[in-house]
Every structure is written in structure tokens, then in C-alpha cells.
PDB file of C-alpha atoms in Angstrom:
ATOM      1  CA  MET A   1      26.437  11.291  12.031  1.00 49.00           C
ATOM      2  CA  ASN A   2      25.176   8.034  12.837  1.00 58.00           C
ATOM      3  CA  SER A   3      22.694   9.475  14.640  1.00 61.00           C
ATOM      4  CA  GLN A   4      21.483  11.476  12.416  1.00 58.00           C
ATOM      5  CA  PHE A   5      21.536   8.615   9.904  1.00 55.00           C
ATOM      6  CA  THR A   6      19.476   6.508  12.701  1.00 59.00           C
ATOM      7  CA  ARG A   7      16.973   8.915  12.798  1.00 62.00           C
ATOM      8  CA  ALA A   8      16.343  10.020   9.080  1.00 60.00           C
ATOM      9  CA  TRP A   9      15.731   6.276   8.273  1.00 68.00           C
ATOM     10  CA  ARG A  10      13.791   4.937  11.638  1.00 67.00           C
ATOM     11  CA  ILE A  11      10.344   5.365  10.186  1.00 69.00           C
ATOM     12  CA  PRO A  12      11.069   4.046   6.437  1.00 69.00           C
ATOM     13  CA  ALA A  13      12.830   0.922   7.927  1.00 71.00           C
ATOM     14  CA  ALA A  14       9.825   0.191  10.061  1.00 71.00           C
ATOM     15  CA  LEU A  15       7.365   0.701   7.506  1.00 72.00           C
ATOM     16  CA  ILE A  16       9.314  -1.397   5.270  1.00 70.00           C
ATOM     17  CA  GLY A  17       9.440  -4.056   8.039  1.00 71.00           C
ATOM     18  CA  LEU A  18       5.899  -3.786   7.806  1.00 68.00           C
ATOM     19  CA  SER A  19       5.551  -4.189   3.880  1.00 68.00           C
ATOM     20  CA  LEU A  20       8.212  -7.432   4.612  1.00 68.00           C
ATOM     21  CA  VAL A  21       4.803  -9.958   3.888  1.00 69.00           C
ATOM     22  CA  PRO A  22       3.496  -8.213   1.057  1.00 68.00           C
ATOM     23  CA  PHE A  23       7.234  -7.589  -0.649  1.00 68.00           C
ATOM     24  CA  ALA A  24       8.715 -10.910  -0.228  1.00 71.00           C
ATOM     25  CA  ALA A  25       4.998 -12.327  -1.170  1.00 70.00           C
ATOM     26  CA  THR A  26       5.348 -10.615  -3.824  1.00 69.00           C
ATOM     27  CA  ILE A  27       9.156 -11.057  -5.189  1.00 72.00           C
ATOM     28  CA  ASN A  28       8.942 -14.775  -4.681  1.00 73.00           C
ATOM     29  CA  ARG A  29       6.088 -14.247  -7.415  1.00 70.00           C
ATOM     30  CA  LEU A  30       8.047 -12.446  -9.516  1.00 71.00           C
ATOM     31  CA  VAL A  31      11.079 -14.624  -9.088  1.00 74.00           C
ATOM     32  CA  TRP A  32       8.631 -17.814  -9.571  1.00 70.00           C
ATOM     33  CA  ILE A  33       7.640 -16.109 -12.865  1.00 69.00           C
ATOM     34  CA  LEU A  34      10.917 -15.338 -14.265  1.00 69.00           C
ATOM     35  CA  SER A  35      12.514 -18.407 -13.585  1.00 71.00           C
ATOM     36  CA  GLY A  36       9.699 -20.386 -15.698  1.00 65.00           C
ATOM     37  CA  GLY A  37       7.954 -22.188 -12.213  1.00 61.00           C
ATOM     38  CA  ALA A  38       4.686 -20.326 -13.080  1.00 58.00           C
ATOM     39  CA  GLN A  39       4.580 -21.844 -15.590  1.00 60.00           C
ATOM     40  CA  VAL A  40       3.710 -25.547 -14.294  1.00 60.00           C
ATOM     41  CA  ASP A  41       2.206 -23.922 -11.176  1.00 61.00           C
ATOM     42  CA  PRO A  42      -1.474 -25.273 -10.822  1.00 62.00           C
ATOM     43  CA  ALA A  43      -2.847 -21.443  -9.024  1.00 62.00           C
ATOM     44  CA  MET A  44      -1.230 -19.689 -11.667  1.00 65.00           C
ATOM     45  CA  ASP A  45      -3.250 -21.792 -14.338  1.00 68.00           C
ATOM     46  CA  ARG A  46      -5.593 -18.705 -14.310  1.00 71.00           C
ATOM     47  CA  PHE A  47      -3.369 -16.780 -16.399  1.00 69.00           C
ATOM     48  CA  GLY A  48      -3.161 -18.852 -18.650  1.00 69.00           C
ATOM     49  CA  GLY A  49       1.038 -18.296 -19.262  1.00 64.00           C
ATOM     50  CA  ASP A  50       0.213 -14.526 -19.771  1.00 68.00           C
ATOM     51  CA  TRP A  51       2.396 -12.731 -16.994  1.00 74.00           C
ATOM     52  CA  ALA A  52       2.863  -9.405 -18.103  1.00 77.00           C
ATOM     53  CA  MET A  53       0.179  -7.787 -16.571  1.00 82.00           C
ATOM     54  CA  LEU A  54       0.916  -9.981 -13.231  1.00 80.00           C
ATOM     55  CA  ALA A  55       4.814  -8.452 -13.339  1.00 81.00           C
ATOM     56  CA  VAL A  56       3.631  -4.561 -13.956  1.00 85.00           C
ATOM     57  CA  HIS A  57       1.677  -5.069 -11.152  1.00 86.00           C
ATOM     58  CA  ILE A  58       3.857  -6.660  -8.933  1.00 83.00           C
ATOM     59  CA  VAL A  59       7.338  -4.286  -9.785  1.00 86.00           C
ATOM     60  CA  LEU A  60       5.102  -0.764  -9.286  1.00 89.00           C
ATOM     61  CA  GLY A  61       3.603  -2.301  -6.191  1.00 87.00           C
ATOM     62  CA  THR A  62       6.427  -3.046  -4.622  1.00 86.00           C
ATOM     63  CA  ALA A  63       8.325   0.614  -5.750  1.00 88.00           C
ATOM     64  CA  PHE A  64       5.267   2.163  -4.299  1.00 90.00           C
ATOM     65  CA  LEU A  65       5.546   0.938  -0.831  1.00 86.00           C
ATOM     66  CA  VAL A  66       9.120   1.349  -0.929  1.00 85.00           C
ATOM     67  CA  LEU A  67       8.932   5.279  -2.360  1.00 86.00           C
ATOM     68  CA  SER A  68       6.318   5.838   0.163  1.00 84.00           C
ATOM     69  CA  ALA A  69       7.785   4.706   3.276  1.00 81.00           C
ATOM     70  CA  VAL A  70      10.455   6.482   2.399  1.00 81.00           C
ATOM     71  CA  GLN A  71       8.554   9.701   1.622  1.00 80.00           C
ATOM     72  CA  LEU A  72       6.940   9.660   5.460  1.00 74.00           C
ATOM     73  CA  SER A  73      10.710  10.595   7.446  1.00 74.00           C
ATOM     74  CA  PRO A  74      10.660  14.071   8.284  1.00 71.00           C
ATOM     75  CA  GLU A  75      14.391  14.300   8.194  1.00 71.00           C
ATOM     76  CA  LEU A  76      14.955  12.868   4.815  1.00 68.00           C
ATOM     77  CA  ARG A  77      12.365  15.177   3.250  1.00 71.00           C
ATOM     78  CA  ALA A  78      13.724  18.253   4.975  1.00 70.00           C
ATOM     79  CA  ARG A  79      17.508  17.102   3.900  1.00 73.00           C
ATOM     80  CA  ASN A  80      16.323  17.445   0.101  1.00 74.00           C
ATOM     81  CA  ARG A  81      13.070  18.906  -0.657  1.00 77.00           C
ATOM     82  CA  SER A  82      13.447  18.689  -4.475  1.00 82.00           C
ATOM     83  CA  TRP A  83      14.387  14.520  -4.273  1.00 79.00           C
ATOM     84  CA  HIS A  84      10.958  14.155  -1.718  1.00 80.00           C
ATOM     85  CA  ARG A  85       9.097  15.994  -4.679  1.00 84.00           C
ATOM     86  CA  SER A  86      10.422  13.803  -7.711  1.00 87.00           C
ATOM     87  CA  ALA A  87      10.548  10.806  -5.602  1.00 85.00           C
ATOM     88  CA  GLY A  88       6.655  11.182  -4.454  1.00 87.00           C
ATOM     89  CA  LYS A  89       6.122  11.887  -8.036  1.00 90.00           C
ATOM     90  CA  ILE A  90       7.026   8.397  -9.474  1.00 92.00           C
ATOM     91  CA  ALA A  91       4.965   7.313  -6.168  1.00 91.00           C
ATOM     92  CA  MET A  92       2.342   8.678  -6.985  1.00 92.00           C
ATOM     93  CA  ILE A  93       2.637   7.392 -10.678  1.00 94.00           C
ATOM     94  CA  CYS A  94       3.660   3.555  -9.318  1.00 93.00           C
ATOM     95  CA  GLY A  95       0.816   3.512  -6.591  1.00 92.00           C
ATOM     96  CA  ILE A  96      -1.895   4.510  -9.397  1.00 95.00           C
ATOM     97  CA  ALA A  97      -0.830   1.788 -12.322  1.00 94.00           C
ATOM     98  CA  ALA A  98      -0.554  -0.536  -9.793  1.00 92.00           C
ATOM     99  CA  VAL A  99      -4.375  -0.047  -9.024  1.00 94.00           C
ATOM    100  CA  LEU A 100      -5.011  -0.340 -12.395  1.00 93.00           C
ATOM    101  CA  SER A 101      -2.912  -3.415 -13.024  1.00 91.00           C
ATOM    102  CA  GLY A 102      -4.247  -5.416 -10.329  1.00 90.00           C
ATOM    103  CA  VAL A 103      -8.016  -4.558 -10.879  1.00 92.00           C
ATOM    104  CA  TRP A 104      -7.802  -5.539 -14.741  1.00 91.00           C
ATOM    105  CA  LEU A 105      -6.274  -8.595 -12.875  1.00 88.00           C
ATOM    106  CA  VAL A 106      -9.145  -8.887 -10.976  1.00 90.00           C
ATOM    107  CA  ILE A 107     -11.435  -8.629 -14.075  1.00 90.00           C
ATOM    108  CA  ALA A 108      -9.506 -10.170 -16.688  1.00 85.00           C
ATOM    109  CA  PHE A 109      -8.694 -13.131 -15.386  1.00 84.00           C
ATOM    110  CA  PRO A 110     -10.657 -16.271 -14.164  1.00 84.00           C
ATOM    111  CA  PRO A 111     -11.231 -15.966 -10.451  1.00 83.00           C
ATOM    112  CA  SER A 112      -8.809 -18.038  -7.914  1.00 82.00           C
ATOM    113  CA  GLU A 113      -9.851 -21.447  -6.005  1.00 84.00           C
ATOM    114  CA  LEU A 114     -10.675 -19.022  -2.663  1.00 85.00           C
ATOM    115  CA  ALA A 115     -11.993 -15.803  -4.773  1.00 88.00           C
ATOM    116  CA  THR A 116     -15.742 -15.181  -4.484  1.00 92.00           C
ATOM    117  CA  PRO A 117     -17.482 -12.159  -6.230  1.00 93.00           C
ATOM    118  CA  PHE A 118     -17.796 -10.340  -3.057  1.00 95.00           C
ATOM    119  CA  MET A 119     -13.849 -10.287  -2.646  1.00 94.00           C
ATOM    120  CA  ASP A 120     -13.206  -8.985  -6.115  1.00 94.00           C
ATOM    121  CA  ALA A 121     -15.873  -6.279  -5.647  1.00 95.00           C
ATOM    122  CA  VAL A 122     -13.493  -5.110  -2.344  1.00 95.00           C
ATOM    123  CA  ARG A 123     -10.613  -5.885  -3.520  1.00 94.00           C
ATOM    124  CA  ILE A 124     -11.278  -3.786  -6.578  1.00 95.00           C
ATOM    125  CA  ILE A 125     -12.893  -0.624  -4.006  1.00 95.00           C
ATOM    126  CA  PHE A 126     -10.288  -0.450  -1.436  1.00 95.00           C
ATOM    127  CA  GLY A 127      -7.562  -0.709  -4.321  1.00 94.00           C
ATOM    128  CA  THR A 128      -9.765   2.229  -6.277  1.00 95.00           C
ATOM    129  CA  ALA A 129      -9.950   3.687  -2.598  1.00 96.00           C
ATOM    130  CA  LEU A 130      -5.599   3.687  -2.236  1.00 96.00           C
ATOM    131  CA  ALA A 131      -5.467   4.969  -5.858  1.00 95.00           C
ATOM    132  CA  GLY A 132      -7.678   7.837  -4.467  1.00 95.00           C
ATOM    133  CA  ALA A 133      -5.696   8.447  -1.555  1.00 95.00           C
ATOM    134  CA  VAL A 134      -2.630   8.712  -3.471  1.00 94.00           C
ATOM    135  CA  VAL A 135      -4.888  11.861  -6.027  1.00 95.00           C
ATOM    136  CA  LEU A 136      -5.822  13.508  -3.180  1.00 95.00           C
ATOM    137  CA  ALA A 137      -2.272  13.602  -1.894  1.00 93.00           C
ATOM    138  CA  TYR A 138      -0.900  14.907  -4.541  1.00 92.00           C
ATOM    139  CA  ARG A 139      -3.811  17.335  -4.514  1.00 94.00           C
ATOM    140  CA  ALA A 140      -3.170  18.576  -1.131  1.00 93.00           C
ATOM    141  CA  ILE A 141       0.245  19.462  -1.392  1.00 89.00           C
ATOM    142  CA  ARG A 142      -0.141  21.113  -4.016  1.00 90.00           C
ATOM    143  CA  ARG A 143      -2.442  23.381  -2.054  1.00 91.00           C
ATOM    144  CA  ARG A 144       0.538  23.498   0.170  1.00 88.00           C
ATOM    145  CA  ASP A 145      -1.633  21.843   2.739  1.00 91.00           C
ATOM    146  CA  ILE A 146       0.646  19.529   4.268  1.00 86.00           C
ATOM    147  CA  LEU A 147      -1.341  17.987   6.977  1.00 88.00           C
ATOM    148  CA  ALA A 148      -3.855  16.917   4.037  1.00 91.00           C
ATOM    149  CA  HIS A 149      -0.573  15.394   2.419  1.00 89.00           C
ATOM    150  CA  ARG A 150       0.458  13.510   4.825  1.00 88.00           C
ATOM    151  CA  ALA A 151      -2.649  12.314   5.919  1.00 92.00           C
ATOM    152  CA  TRP A 152      -3.558  10.956   2.316  1.00 93.00           C
ATOM    153  CA  LEU A 153      -0.258   9.185   2.080  1.00 90.00           C
ATOM    154  CA  ILE A 154      -1.009   7.271   5.180  1.00 91.00           C
ATOM    155  CA  ARG A 155      -4.007   6.019   4.276  1.00 94.00           C
ATOM    156  CA  ALA A 156      -2.456   5.018   0.817  1.00 93.00           C
ATOM    157  CA  PHE A 157       0.168   3.061   2.382  1.00 90.00           C
ATOM    158  CA  ALA A 158      -2.046   1.444   5.026  1.00 91.00           C
ATOM    159  CA  LEU A 159      -3.755  -0.452   1.943  1.00 93.00           C
ATOM    160  CA  ALA A 160      -1.270  -0.934   0.302  1.00 90.00           C
ATOM    161  CA  ILE A 161       0.536  -3.132   3.264  1.00 88.00           C
ATOM    162  CA  ALA A 162      -3.262  -4.654   3.978  1.00 90.00           C
ATOM    163  CA  GLY A 163      -1.391  -7.769   2.620  1.00 85.00           C
ATOM    164  CA  THR A 164       0.523  -8.142   5.997  1.00 85.00           C
ATOM    165  CA  THR A 165      -2.709  -8.072   7.986  1.00 89.00           C
ATOM    166  CA  GLN A 166      -4.332 -10.092   5.849  1.00 90.00           C
ATOM    167  CA  ALA A 167      -1.627 -12.907   6.665  1.00 87.00           C
ATOM    168  CA  LEU A 168      -1.750 -11.804   9.725  1.00 88.00           C
ATOM    169  CA  VAL A 169      -5.366 -12.934  10.670  1.00 93.00           C
ATOM    170  CA  ILE A 170      -5.155 -15.865   8.004  1.00 91.00           C
ATOM    171  CA  GLY A 171      -2.710 -17.501   9.879  1.00 90.00           C
ATOM    172  CA  LEU A 172      -4.336 -17.278  13.129  1.00 93.00           C
ATOM    173  CA  TRP A 173      -7.575 -18.768  11.262  1.00 94.00           C
ATOM    174  CA  LEU A 174      -5.537 -21.802   9.994  1.00 93.00           C
ATOM    175  CA  ALA A 175      -4.103 -21.699  13.536  1.00 92.00           C
ATOM    176  CA  ILE A 176      -7.321 -22.346  14.734  1.00 92.00           C
ATOM    177  CA  PHE A 177      -9.699 -23.591  12.787  1.00 90.00           C
ATOM    178  CA  GLY A 178      -7.464 -25.110  10.194  1.00 84.00           C
ATOM    179  CA  GLU A 179      -8.586 -24.664   6.837  1.00 88.00           C
ATOM    180  CA  LEU A 180     -10.085 -21.494   4.412  1.00 91.00           C
ATOM    181  CA  THR A 181     -13.304 -21.659   2.824  1.00 92.00           C
ATOM    182  CA  PRO A 182     -14.303 -18.937   0.223  1.00 92.00           C
ATOM    183  CA  GLU A 183     -16.364 -16.975   2.425  1.00 94.00           C
ATOM    184  CA  SER A 184     -14.253 -16.904   5.591  1.00 94.00           C
ATOM    185  CA  ALA A 185     -11.094 -16.025   3.285  1.00 94.00           C
ATOM    186  CA  THR A 186     -13.215 -13.460   2.046  1.00 95.00           C
ATOM    187  CA  ALA A 187     -14.314 -12.317   5.332  1.00 96.00           C
ATOM    188  CA  LEU A 188     -10.380 -11.953   6.161  1.00 95.00           C
ATOM    189  CA  ILE A 189      -9.601 -10.153   3.548  1.00 95.00           C
ATOM    190  CA  THR A 190     -11.804  -7.397   4.158  1.00 96.00           C
ATOM    191  CA  ILE A 191     -11.644  -7.639   7.757  1.00 96.00           C
ATOM    192  CA  GLY A 192      -7.385  -7.025   7.000  1.00 94.00           C
ATOM    193  CA  PHE A 193      -8.492  -3.636   4.609  1.00 95.00           C
ATOM    194  CA  LEU A 194     -11.047  -2.954   7.766  1.00 96.00           C
ATOM    195  CA  ILE A 195      -8.030  -3.473  10.156  1.00 95.00           C
ATOM    196  CA  ASN A 196      -5.119  -1.354   8.540  1.00 94.00           C
ATOM    197  CA  ILE A 197      -7.771   1.618   7.609  1.00 95.00           C
ATOM    198  CA  LEU A 198      -8.704   2.056  11.567  1.00 95.00           C
ATOM    199  CA  ILE A 199      -4.931   1.813  12.377  1.00 92.00           C
ATOM    200  CA  ALA A 200      -4.492   4.248   9.750  1.00 92.00           C
ATOM    201  CA  GLU A 201      -7.062   7.209  11.030  1.00 93.00           C
ATOM    202  CA  TRP A 202      -5.910   6.397  14.445  1.00 90.00           C
ATOM    203  CA  ARG A 203      -2.205   6.838  13.769  1.00 85.00           C
ATOM    204  CA  ILE A 204      -3.286  10.833  11.683  1.00 89.00           C
ATOM    205  CA  ARG A 205      -5.408  11.526  14.802  1.00 86.00           C
ATOM    206  CA  SER A 206      -2.609  10.933  17.131  1.00 81.00           C
ATOM    207  CA  VAL A 207      -0.020  12.889  15.306  1.00 70.00           C
ATOM    208  CA  SER A 208      -2.168  16.036  15.529  1.00 62.00           C
ATOM    209  CA  ASN A 209      -5.353  17.141  17.099  1.00 47.00           C
ATOM    210  CA  HIS A 210      -6.804  18.602  13.682  1.00 45.00           C
ATOM    211  CA  THR A 211      -8.440  16.189  11.712  1.00 44.00           C
ATOM    212  CA  PHE A 212      -5.822  16.276   8.825  1.00 39.00           C
ATOM    213  CA  SER A 213      -8.068  15.342   5.965  1.00 39.00           C
ATOM    214  CA  PHE A 214     -10.881  18.495   6.859  1.00 38.00           C
ATOM    215  CA  SER A 215      -7.607  20.485   8.824  1.00 41.00           C
ATOM    216  CA  PRO A 216      -8.626  24.447   7.409  1.00 40.00           C
ATOM    217  CA  GLN A 217      -4.917  24.767   8.776  1.00 41.00           C
ATOM    218  CA  ARG A 218      -2.437  24.874   6.108  1.00 43.00           C
ATOM    219  CA  ARG A 219       1.413  25.169   5.853  1.00 43.00           C
ATOM    220  CA  THR A 220       3.586  26.109   3.264  1.00 38.00           C
ATOM    221  CA  ILE A 221       7.064  23.881   2.559  1.00 36.00           C
TER     222      ILE A 221
END
């Protein structure tokens, strides 16, 4: 029983572990907002005390990360297919809503100190790509194309946890150069997204000899 439980949760646990950095950062920010600390934080002045959309983005983004991680476990999926379908629909809604709220935060509020127009554009582009991957994952499973469904979900999850990679490359930059500029921050944010996309594509191709997104092979549930 314990071995079955361990096998079922090894993938979700590993993926949630990879998302600990953005997860911890977003939860910390939410607690900061709810405790009133954001009201005296100069870095939060750009929101003008309007925390509703930021809170929505944090909650829905976190829900998407957790549900997506669980969705990628073959054992949990096989054990309860009806739950898998229901959780998948909830994850899709959370992912798209998190992207929309994130885009709103970019365009509706003044930029942060290190933000540049190019950084904002990068965030909008990759956020839109995440939402697109979620929609394509849903369309693929509607066609019962499980390979494509899994591939698009991997891509969406990789974009969602890009914050972990961005934190690593920014930390490396700070260790070497000691400070960030708007230009370097923009470059590092972009690099973090690109690294995760490359890792996702490598993972997709390592699991199967087929290119999931264009594979003619379809399987039924």
C-alpha cells in the first residue's frame, strides 16, 4: 500500500517541489496583503491599495500549479478517471483566469522599478502562450489524443513554474555581478521562460518517439 501511494505521488511531489519558489513567493505575498503589510511596502505602491486582482492571480495561479502537478501522475489518473476529468476542467479554468488576471496586472498598473516595456511584452506573450497551451490540451483530450494532451499540459506547467528558473538565474547574476538593472532583469526573465520551454520540449521527446503536438497517434481513455 505504501509503495503504491509513493509511486502515485512521486511525480506530483517532484513537480510541486519544482514550483516551491513561485508557490512560496505568491503565498508570502498573499499573506503580506491580508496582514496589511503591503500598505506600507513601497514596492506595492504601484497597485494603489487595489489588491483584489493581485489576490485573484495568486490564488488561481497556485491552484493551477497544484492541480496540474497532480494531473501528470499516471497512477492517480488511472485510479480515478472521473476525478481526473473534473480536476482537469478546474485546472483549465484556473490557468486561463490566472493568465488574464496577470495580463491585467501588467497593463492596468504602473510598472515596477525594474520593469521595461520589453519585459511587460515578454510576460504577456508567455502568459498568453500558457493559456493557449491549456486550451490546446483541452482540445486534444476532447479528440482523445492523449499524447498531445499530455504534451500541451507539460508546456503549460513549464511556463507556470518559470518563476523558479528565473529566481535561479537572477540569483546567479546577483552572485556574480551584485545588482540588477532593468535591462538585465528583462533579459533574465526572458531567459528563464526560454529555459523552461526547452526543458519541456526535451521532456516531451524523451517520453515518446513521437512529437506530441503533431502526432497522428491517438489513444482512447
